[in-house]
Coordinates of C-alpha atoms in Angstrom, one line a residue:
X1 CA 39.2 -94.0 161.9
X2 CA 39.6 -95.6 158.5
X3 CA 38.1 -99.2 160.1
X4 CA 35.5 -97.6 162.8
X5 CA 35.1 -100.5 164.6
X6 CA 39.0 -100.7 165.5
X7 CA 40.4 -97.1 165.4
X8 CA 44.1 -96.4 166.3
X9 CA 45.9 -93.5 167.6
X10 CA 48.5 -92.5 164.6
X11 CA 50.5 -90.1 166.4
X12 CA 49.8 -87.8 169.8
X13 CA 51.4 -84.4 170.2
X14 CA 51.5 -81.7 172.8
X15 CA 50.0 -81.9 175.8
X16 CA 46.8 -80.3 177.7
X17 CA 45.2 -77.8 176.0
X18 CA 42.5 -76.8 172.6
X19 CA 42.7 -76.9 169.0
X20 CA 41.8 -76.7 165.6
X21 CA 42.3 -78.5 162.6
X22 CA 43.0 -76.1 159.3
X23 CA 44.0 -78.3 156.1
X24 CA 47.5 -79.4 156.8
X25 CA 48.0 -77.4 160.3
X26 CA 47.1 -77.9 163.7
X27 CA 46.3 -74.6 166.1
X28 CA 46.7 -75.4 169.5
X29 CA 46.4 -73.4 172.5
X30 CA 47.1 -73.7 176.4
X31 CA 48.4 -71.7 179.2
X32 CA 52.0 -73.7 179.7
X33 CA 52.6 -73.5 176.1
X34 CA 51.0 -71.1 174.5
X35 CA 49.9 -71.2 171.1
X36 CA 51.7 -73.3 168.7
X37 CA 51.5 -74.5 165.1
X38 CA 51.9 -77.8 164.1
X39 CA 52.4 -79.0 160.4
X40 CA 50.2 -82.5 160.1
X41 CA 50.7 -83.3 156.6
X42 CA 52.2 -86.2 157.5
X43 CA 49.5 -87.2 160.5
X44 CA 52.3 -89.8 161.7
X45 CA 55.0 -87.4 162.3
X46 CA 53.7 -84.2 163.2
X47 CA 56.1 -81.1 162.9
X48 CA 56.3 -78.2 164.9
X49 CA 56.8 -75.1 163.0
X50 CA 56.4 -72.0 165.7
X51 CA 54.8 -70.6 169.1
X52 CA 54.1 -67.4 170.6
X53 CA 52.9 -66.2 174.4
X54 CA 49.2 -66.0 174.4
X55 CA 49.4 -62.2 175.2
X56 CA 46.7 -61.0 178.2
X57 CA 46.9 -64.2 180.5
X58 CA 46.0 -63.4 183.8
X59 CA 46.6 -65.8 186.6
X60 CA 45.3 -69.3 186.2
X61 CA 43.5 -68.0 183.1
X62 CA 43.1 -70.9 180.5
X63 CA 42.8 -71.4 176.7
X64 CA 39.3 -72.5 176.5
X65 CA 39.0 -72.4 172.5
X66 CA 40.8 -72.0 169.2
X67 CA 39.3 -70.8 165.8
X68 CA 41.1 -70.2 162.6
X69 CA 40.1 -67.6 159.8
X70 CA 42.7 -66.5 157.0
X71 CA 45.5 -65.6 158.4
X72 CA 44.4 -65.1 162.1
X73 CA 43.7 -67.6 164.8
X74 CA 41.1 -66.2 167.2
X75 CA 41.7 -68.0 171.1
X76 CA 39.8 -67.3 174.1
X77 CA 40.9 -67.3 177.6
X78 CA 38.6 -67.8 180.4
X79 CA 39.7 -65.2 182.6
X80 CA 40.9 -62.8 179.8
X81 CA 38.0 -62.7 176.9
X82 CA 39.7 -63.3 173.0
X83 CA 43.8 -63.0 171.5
X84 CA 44.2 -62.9 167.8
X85 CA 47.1 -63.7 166.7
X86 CA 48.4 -63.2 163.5
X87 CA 49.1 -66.9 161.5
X88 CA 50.3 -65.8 157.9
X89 CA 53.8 -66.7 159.4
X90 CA 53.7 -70.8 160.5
X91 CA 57.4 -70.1 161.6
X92 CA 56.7 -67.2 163.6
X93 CA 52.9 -66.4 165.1
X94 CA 52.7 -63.4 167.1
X95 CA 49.9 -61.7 169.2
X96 CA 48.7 -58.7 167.5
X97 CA 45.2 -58.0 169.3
X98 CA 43.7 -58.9 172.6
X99 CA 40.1 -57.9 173.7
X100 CA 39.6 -58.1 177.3
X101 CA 36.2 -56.9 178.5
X102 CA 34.5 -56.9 181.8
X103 CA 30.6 -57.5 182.9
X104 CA 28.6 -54.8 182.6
X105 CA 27.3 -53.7 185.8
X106 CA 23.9 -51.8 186.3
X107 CA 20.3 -52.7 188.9
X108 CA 19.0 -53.4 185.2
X109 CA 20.9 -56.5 184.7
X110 CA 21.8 -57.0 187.9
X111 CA 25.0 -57.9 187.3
X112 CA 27.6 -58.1 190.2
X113 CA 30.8 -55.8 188.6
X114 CA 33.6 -58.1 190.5
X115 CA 32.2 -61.4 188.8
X116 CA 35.2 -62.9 186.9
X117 CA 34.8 -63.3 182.9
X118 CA 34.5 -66.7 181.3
X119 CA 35.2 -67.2 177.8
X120 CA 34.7 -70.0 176.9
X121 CA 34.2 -70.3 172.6
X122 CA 34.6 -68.3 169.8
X123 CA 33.9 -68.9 165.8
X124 CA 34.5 -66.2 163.3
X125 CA 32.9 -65.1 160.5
X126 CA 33.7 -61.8 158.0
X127 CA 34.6 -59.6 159.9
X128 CA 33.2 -60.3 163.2
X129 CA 34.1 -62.9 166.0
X130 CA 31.3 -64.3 167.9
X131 CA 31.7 -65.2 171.8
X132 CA 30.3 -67.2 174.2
X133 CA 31.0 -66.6 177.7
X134 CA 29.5 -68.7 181.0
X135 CA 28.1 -66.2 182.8
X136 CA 27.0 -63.2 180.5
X137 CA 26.0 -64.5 177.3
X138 CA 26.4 -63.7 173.4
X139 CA 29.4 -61.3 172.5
X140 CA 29.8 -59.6 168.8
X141 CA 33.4 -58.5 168.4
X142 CA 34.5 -56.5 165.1
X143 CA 37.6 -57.6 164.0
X144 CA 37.7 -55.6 161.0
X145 CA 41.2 -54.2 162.8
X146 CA 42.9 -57.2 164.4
X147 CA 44.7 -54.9 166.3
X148 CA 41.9 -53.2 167.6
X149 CA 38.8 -55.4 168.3
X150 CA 35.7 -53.7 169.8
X151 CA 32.5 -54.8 171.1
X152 CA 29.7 -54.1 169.1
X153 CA 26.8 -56.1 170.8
X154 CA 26.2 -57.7 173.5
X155 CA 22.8 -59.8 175.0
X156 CA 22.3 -61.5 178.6
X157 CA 20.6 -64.8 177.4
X158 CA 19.9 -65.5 180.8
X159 CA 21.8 -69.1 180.6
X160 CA 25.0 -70.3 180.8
X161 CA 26.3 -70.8 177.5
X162 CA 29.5 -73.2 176.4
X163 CA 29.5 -73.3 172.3
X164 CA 28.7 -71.9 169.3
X165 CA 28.5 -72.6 165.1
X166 CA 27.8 -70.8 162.4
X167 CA 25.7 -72.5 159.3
X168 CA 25.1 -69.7 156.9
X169 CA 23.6 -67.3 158.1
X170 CA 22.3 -68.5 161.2
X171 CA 24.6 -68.5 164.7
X172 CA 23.1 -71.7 166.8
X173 CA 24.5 -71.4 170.7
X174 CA 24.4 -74.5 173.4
X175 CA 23.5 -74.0 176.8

């Protein structure tokens, strides 16, 4: 996009699927593939350096979103909730925590228990990754213990939500 008003594609890679751009790597996700890391320093011959199963797939389920932090890459799946995966390794990324999680159900919320999940974005901050999913809202997952993540909040915003940022301190959501 050096010249705006003529850009040209400089190399394509992959196929179907989410990503994110870290300095000289590429993080993409999808349910054919996998996750997979790409080495971009040279953005006209991309190099792939490793791939791993996205652990916790259920049928059909889809990489909806990839987020990078240190040496863990944080991807949702719609139908399974969030898969870290540890990245210190370019050569060989490998699954080391999943966090499914299901609707919670009460005449409170009322919230229909068989409704599927749908995660749809995640960004990460410290020690805690932030979800969005369609149907229920705003998820905060500690990941203080990759291998371990646990819910520590959770809020019904009452609207379907499909991303997130973090600026500072402040989380802003799009519905």
């Amino acid at each position: 996009i050096s010249s705006p008003s003529e850009p040209r594609i400089a190399a394509t890679y992959g196929g179907p699927g989410v990503f994110y751009i870290n300095g000289n790597y590429a993080y993409t996700a999808d349910t054919s593939n996998g996750f997979r890391i790409q080495d971009i320093s040279n953005p006209l011959a991309p190099v792939s350096m490793g791939s791993c199963k996205l652990s916790g797939e259920q049928p059909y389920d889809e990489a909806t979103s990839v987020f990078v932090e240190g040496n863990y890459a944080y991807v949702t799946l719609l139908n399974t909730g969030l898969v870290i995966i540890d990245i210190s390794s370019k050569q060989k990324p490998s699954t080391v925590g999943t966090f499914e999680y299901e609707y919670p159900c009460d005449d409170v919320l009322n919230s229909e228990c068989d409704d599927p999940i749908s995660a749809y974005n995640v960004v990460v901050k410290g020690n805690y990754a932030y979800m969005v999913d369609f149907v229920p809202g705003l998820l905060v997952v500690d990941v203080c213990d990759p291998a371990n993540p646990q819910q520590v909040w959770w809020q019904d915003l009452k609207c379907n939500l499909y991303d997130l940022t973090i600026d500072g301190d402040h989380l802003y959501l799009a519905a």
